[in-house]
Amino acid sequence: MSGERRVAIGVMARAPVAGTCKTRLAPLLGDEGAAALYACMLRDTLDGLLAVPAARYVALAAPVGDDTEIARRDGATALASHVFAPWEIVAQRGPDLGARLRAGFEDLAFGHDTVVITSTDSPTFPTEPLADAIATLEDGEVLAGPCEDGGYYLIGARRPSPQVLDALFSDIPWSTSEVMSRTRERCAAVGAHIREVPTWYDVDEPADYTRLLDELRAFPDRAPRTAASLMIDRG
């Protein structure tokens, strides 16, 4: 653990275009409303992560459509108006989520010893435990933030081997309730210890939206832009 840490933080993001994000909330909020909510969740995620010390902050932009050079460029361009310094934009690449996570991880690992990638689906997750975990992460150790639905809202590692990257991003049933359990199993098989930060929840379904409303009524500063968009009084 000696020496200065070079940390890179990435966020899997997309431009908040109606009909392309938070689609399971569209029946409740409408396409425009779901996109507006996502825009606030994205900004709160980016703002919140600046509390975690890092050498580089990168928004990993989803392509617009298929995984082509043009689609990647369009995705990065569309996201640009929603991202601010010190955040940079790098295009996601790869045919599926696992490939895109691995590509993002490898891009961020250049010049950095510790990489963490988060989603935008959990804008109120606490960043202090994440910062503490990063500061004490051992070489080869994995960092994960489990979700209550069986997935995870963040994944990271310090100087992982290719075998650990394979364990993290290959042969995982993405978008199922088995993602975190399979990740644990695959890391155990290659001898990689997982450090876990507090379990949190994704905001994907109407019930999650109701839970977010309740949380932000009590603690609006956890996601102030989202709280303001929901017209929650912070006074």
Short mmCIF file of C-alpha atoms in Angstrom, two decimals:
data_model
loop_
_atom_site.label_atom_id
_atom_site.label_comp_id
_atom_site.label_asym_id
_atom_site.label_seq_id
_atom_site.Cartn_x
_atom_site.Cartn_y
_atom_site.Cartn_z
CA MET A 1 0.00 0.00 0.00
CA SER A 2 3.05 2.26 -0.05
CA GLY A 3 3.46 5.13 -2.49
CA GLU A 4 1.06 7.65 -3.95
CA ARG A 5 -2.12 6.19 -5.39
CA ARG A 6 -3.16 7.05 -8.92
CA VAL A 7 -6.92 6.64 -8.98
CA ALA A 8 -9.20 6.91 -12.01
CA ILE A 9 -12.98 7.03 -11.59
CA GLY A 10 -15.36 6.31 -14.46
CA VAL A 11 -19.13 6.57 -14.76
CA MET A 12 -21.14 4.58 -17.29
CA ALA A 13 -23.34 7.29 -18.77
CA ARG A 14 -25.54 8.16 -21.71
CA ALA A 15 -27.10 11.32 -23.04
CA PRO A 16 -30.52 11.90 -21.41
CA VAL A 17 -32.56 11.56 -24.58
CA ALA A 18 -36.27 10.81 -24.25
CA GLY A 19 -37.10 7.20 -25.01
CA THR A 20 -33.56 5.92 -24.43
CA CYS A 21 -33.05 6.11 -20.66
CA LYS A 22 -35.02 5.07 -17.60
CA THR A 23 -37.54 3.46 -19.93
CA ARG A 24 -39.13 1.41 -17.14
CA LEU A 25 -40.11 4.68 -15.49
CA ALA A 26 -41.66 6.05 -18.68
CA PRO A 27 -45.16 4.64 -17.94
CA LEU A 28 -45.08 6.65 -14.70
CA LEU A 29 -43.21 9.79 -15.79
CA GLY A 30 -43.48 9.80 -19.57
CA ASP A 31 -40.47 9.62 -21.87
CA GLU A 32 -39.52 13.26 -21.31
CA GLY A 33 -39.97 13.01 -17.56
CA ALA A 34 -37.86 9.87 -17.34
CA ALA A 35 -35.09 11.52 -19.36
CA ALA A 36 -35.23 14.64 -17.17
CA LEU A 37 -34.93 12.50 -14.05
CA TYR A 38 -31.97 10.66 -15.54
CA ALA A 39 -30.24 13.95 -16.38
CA CYS A 40 -30.44 14.98 -12.73
CA MET A 41 -29.30 11.57 -11.50
CA LEU A 42 -26.34 11.75 -13.86
CA ARG A 43 -25.32 15.19 -12.64
CA ASP A 44 -25.72 14.24 -8.98
CA THR A 45 -23.59 11.13 -9.54
CA LEU A 46 -20.84 13.18 -11.17
CA ASP A 47 -21.01 15.87 -8.48
CA GLY A 48 -20.98 13.33 -5.66
CA LEU A 49 -17.99 11.41 -6.95
CA LEU A 50 -15.84 14.54 -6.89
CA ALA A 51 -15.73 13.98 -3.12
CA VAL A 52 -13.64 10.87 -3.82
CA PRO A 53 -9.99 11.86 -4.42
CA ALA A 54 -8.82 10.81 -7.88
CA ALA A 55 -6.32 11.80 -10.54
CA ARG A 56 -8.83 11.42 -13.36
CA TYR A 57 -12.62 11.52 -13.68
CA VAL A 58 -14.17 10.11 -16.86
CA ALA A 59 -17.75 9.83 -18.11
CA LEU A 60 -17.90 6.73 -20.30
CA ALA A 61 -20.41 7.61 -23.00
CA ALA A 62 -22.77 4.96 -24.37
CA PRO A 63 -23.02 4.84 -28.17
CA VAL A 64 -26.13 6.04 -29.97
CA GLY A 65 -27.31 2.79 -31.51
CA ASP A 66 -24.95 -0.02 -32.47
CA ASP A 67 -21.30 -0.26 -31.46
CA THR A 68 -19.80 1.55 -34.45
CA GLU A 69 -17.29 4.37 -34.63
CA ILE A 70 -20.01 6.80 -35.71
CA ALA A 71 -22.36 5.65 -32.92
CA ARG A 72 -19.59 6.05 -30.33
CA ARG A 73 -18.76 9.53 -31.57
CA ASP A 74 -22.43 10.53 -31.57
CA GLY A 75 -22.88 9.20 -28.04
CA ALA A 76 -19.92 11.19 -26.76
CA THR A 77 -21.09 14.33 -28.56
CA ALA A 78 -24.63 14.02 -27.20
CA LEU A 79 -23.33 13.63 -23.65
CA ALA A 80 -20.98 16.62 -23.82
CA SER A 81 -23.50 19.25 -22.73
CA HIS A 82 -24.22 17.28 -19.54
CA VAL A 83 -20.62 16.80 -18.40
CA PHE A 84 -18.42 19.45 -16.81
CA ALA A 85 -14.77 19.84 -15.80
CA PRO A 86 -12.86 18.06 -14.35
CA TRP A 87 -14.86 15.25 -15.96
CA GLU A 88 -13.70 14.06 -19.37
CA ILE A 89 -15.68 12.01 -21.89
CA VAL A 90 -14.46 8.72 -23.35
CA ALA A 91 -16.67 6.61 -25.61
CA GLN A 92 -17.75 3.17 -24.47
CA ARG A 93 -16.79 0.39 -26.86
CA GLY A 94 -17.76 -3.24 -27.09
CA PRO A 95 -20.76 -5.35 -28.08
CA ASP A 96 -22.16 -5.92 -24.57
CA LEU A 97 -21.97 -4.56 -21.04
CA GLY A 98 -19.13 -6.83 -19.98
CA ALA A 99 -17.01 -5.85 -22.96
CA ARG A 100 -17.75 -2.17 -22.40
CA LEU A 101 -16.89 -2.34 -18.72
CA ARG A 102 -13.63 -4.10 -19.47
CA ALA A 103 -12.71 -1.68 -22.24
CA GLY A 104 -13.47 1.25 -19.95
CA PHE A 105 -11.44 -0.32 -17.18
CA GLU A 106 -8.47 -0.86 -19.48
CA ASP A 107 -8.71 2.70 -20.84
CA LEU A 108 -8.72 4.15 -17.34
CA ALA A 109 -5.96 1.86 -16.07
CA PHE A 110 -3.40 3.51 -18.35
CA GLY A 111 -1.28 5.59 -15.96
CA HIS A 112 -3.38 4.65 -12.93
CA ASP A 113 -3.10 1.83 -10.39
CA THR A 114 -6.69 1.89 -9.13
CA VAL A 115 -9.83 2.08 -11.26
CA VAL A 116 -13.44 2.35 -10.12
CA ILE A 117 -16.42 2.43 -12.49
CA THR A 118 -19.92 3.29 -11.28
CA SER A 119 -23.40 3.42 -12.74
CA THR A 120 -25.74 6.42 -12.66
CA ASP A 121 -28.62 4.38 -11.25
CA SER A 122 -27.81 4.95 -7.55
CA PRO A 123 -27.29 8.72 -7.19
CA THR A 124 -27.58 8.74 -3.39
CA PHE A 125 -25.00 6.07 -2.59
CA PRO A 126 -22.54 7.23 0.11
CA THR A 127 -19.13 8.22 -1.23
CA GLU A 128 -17.22 8.30 2.06
CA PRO A 129 -17.02 4.49 2.38
CA LEU A 130 -15.86 4.36 -1.24
CA ALA A 131 -13.06 6.86 -0.60
CA ASP A 132 -12.00 4.96 2.52
CA ALA A 133 -11.95 1.64 0.67
CA ILE A 134 -9.92 3.03 -2.23
CA ALA A 135 -7.35 4.42 0.20
CA THR A 136 -6.66 0.99 1.70
CA LEU A 137 -7.22 -1.31 -1.29
CA GLU A 138 -4.46 -3.88 -1.73
CA ASP A 139 -2.82 -4.85 -5.01
CA GLY A 140 -5.01 -7.39 -6.80
CA GLU A 141 -8.01 -6.65 -4.59
CA VAL A 142 -11.45 -5.99 -6.10
CA LEU A 143 -13.90 -3.35 -4.89
CA ALA A 144 -17.66 -3.70 -5.37
CA GLY A 145 -20.84 -1.92 -4.38
CA PRO A 146 -23.65 -4.49 -4.35
CA CYS A 147 -27.22 -3.58 -5.25
CA GLU A 148 -30.26 -4.96 -3.51
CA ASP A 149 -31.48 -6.36 -6.84
CA GLY A 150 -28.44 -8.64 -7.14
CA GLY A 151 -26.35 -6.43 -9.39
CA TYR A 152 -23.79 -3.82 -8.44
CA TYR A 153 -23.59 -0.05 -8.69
CA LEU A 154 -19.80 0.08 -8.79
CA ILE A 155 -16.88 -2.18 -9.55
CA GLY A 156 -13.17 -1.51 -9.25
CA ALA A 157 -9.76 -2.99 -8.58
CA ARG A 158 -6.17 -2.09 -7.79
CA ARG A 159 -3.57 -3.45 -10.20
CA PRO A 160 -5.68 -6.46 -11.26
CA SER A 161 -4.18 -9.30 -13.28
CA PRO A 162 -5.69 -10.27 -16.65
CA GLN A 163 -7.21 -13.28 -14.86
CA VAL A 164 -9.03 -10.98 -12.45
CA LEU A 165 -10.33 -8.86 -15.32
CA ASP A 166 -11.59 -12.03 -17.01
CA ALA A 167 -13.33 -13.01 -13.77
CA LEU A 168 -14.99 -9.61 -13.47
CA PHE A 169 -16.18 -9.08 -17.00
CA SER A 170 -16.55 -12.46 -18.71
CA ASP A 171 -19.23 -15.13 -18.25
CA ILE A 172 -21.46 -12.87 -16.13
CA PRO A 173 -25.25 -12.97 -16.66
CA TRP A 174 -25.60 -9.23 -17.13
CA SER A 175 -28.87 -7.50 -16.20
CA THR A 176 -29.96 -10.34 -13.93
CA SER A 177 -30.17 -10.84 -10.18
CA GLU A 178 -27.11 -13.11 -10.35
CA VAL A 179 -24.51 -10.53 -11.37
CA MET A 180 -23.04 -9.92 -7.91
CA SER A 181 -23.16 -13.54 -6.78
CA ARG A 182 -21.50 -14.72 -10.00
CA THR A 183 -18.87 -12.01 -9.65
CA ARG A 184 -18.10 -13.23 -6.14
CA GLU A 185 -17.83 -16.82 -7.35
CA ARG A 186 -15.57 -15.97 -10.28
CA CYS A 187 -13.28 -13.79 -8.18
CA ALA A 188 -13.00 -16.51 -5.54
CA ALA A 189 -12.02 -18.99 -8.26
CA VAL A 190 -8.97 -16.88 -9.19
CA GLY A 191 -8.09 -15.99 -5.61
CA ALA A 192 -9.17 -12.34 -5.79
CA HIS A 193 -10.58 -10.88 -2.59
CA ILE A 194 -13.57 -8.54 -2.95
CA ARG A 195 -13.87 -5.53 -0.68
CA GLU A 196 -17.53 -4.49 -0.53
CA VAL A 197 -18.88 -1.04 0.26
CA PRO A 198 -22.46 -0.60 1.53
CA THR A 199 -25.25 -2.25 -0.42
CA TRP A 200 -27.50 0.31 -2.11
CA TYR A 201 -30.44 0.37 -4.50
CA ASP A 202 -30.91 1.14 -8.19
CA VAL A 203 -33.61 3.52 -9.40
CA ASP A 204 -35.13 1.55 -12.27
CA GLU A 205 -38.73 0.68 -11.41
CA PRO A 206 -41.70 2.73 -10.12
CA ALA A 207 -41.17 1.29 -6.63
CA ASP A 208 -37.56 2.50 -6.72
CA TYR A 209 -38.77 5.94 -7.75
CA THR A 210 -41.10 6.04 -4.74
CA ARG A 211 -38.22 5.00 -2.49
CA LEU A 212 -36.03 7.75 -3.96
CA LEU A 213 -38.76 10.30 -3.29
CA ASP A 214 -38.99 9.19 0.33
CA GLU A 215 -35.21 9.28 0.79
CA LEU A 216 -34.81 12.73 -0.74
CA ARG A 217 -37.67 14.17 1.29
CA ALA A 218 -35.64 13.22 4.36
CA PHE A 219 -32.15 13.85 2.94
CA PRO A 220 -32.33 16.17 -0.11
CA ASP A 221 -28.61 16.93 -0.01
CA ARG A 222 -27.82 13.34 -0.98
CA ALA A 223 -28.86 14.20 -4.55
CA PRO A 224 -29.71 17.91 -4.64
CA ARG A 225 -30.40 18.27 -8.36
CA THR A 226 -32.65 15.24 -8.35
CA ALA A 227 -34.39 16.52 -5.23
CA ALA A 228 -34.91 19.92 -6.83
CA SER A 229 -36.27 18.34 -10.00
CA LEU A 230 -38.81 16.49 -7.90
CA MET A 231 -39.71 19.80 -6.25
CA ILE A 232 -38.71 18.63 -2.80
CA ASP A 233 -38.36 21.56 -0.41
CA ARG A 234 -34.82 21.69 0.98
CA GLY A 235 -35.63 24.38 3.50
#
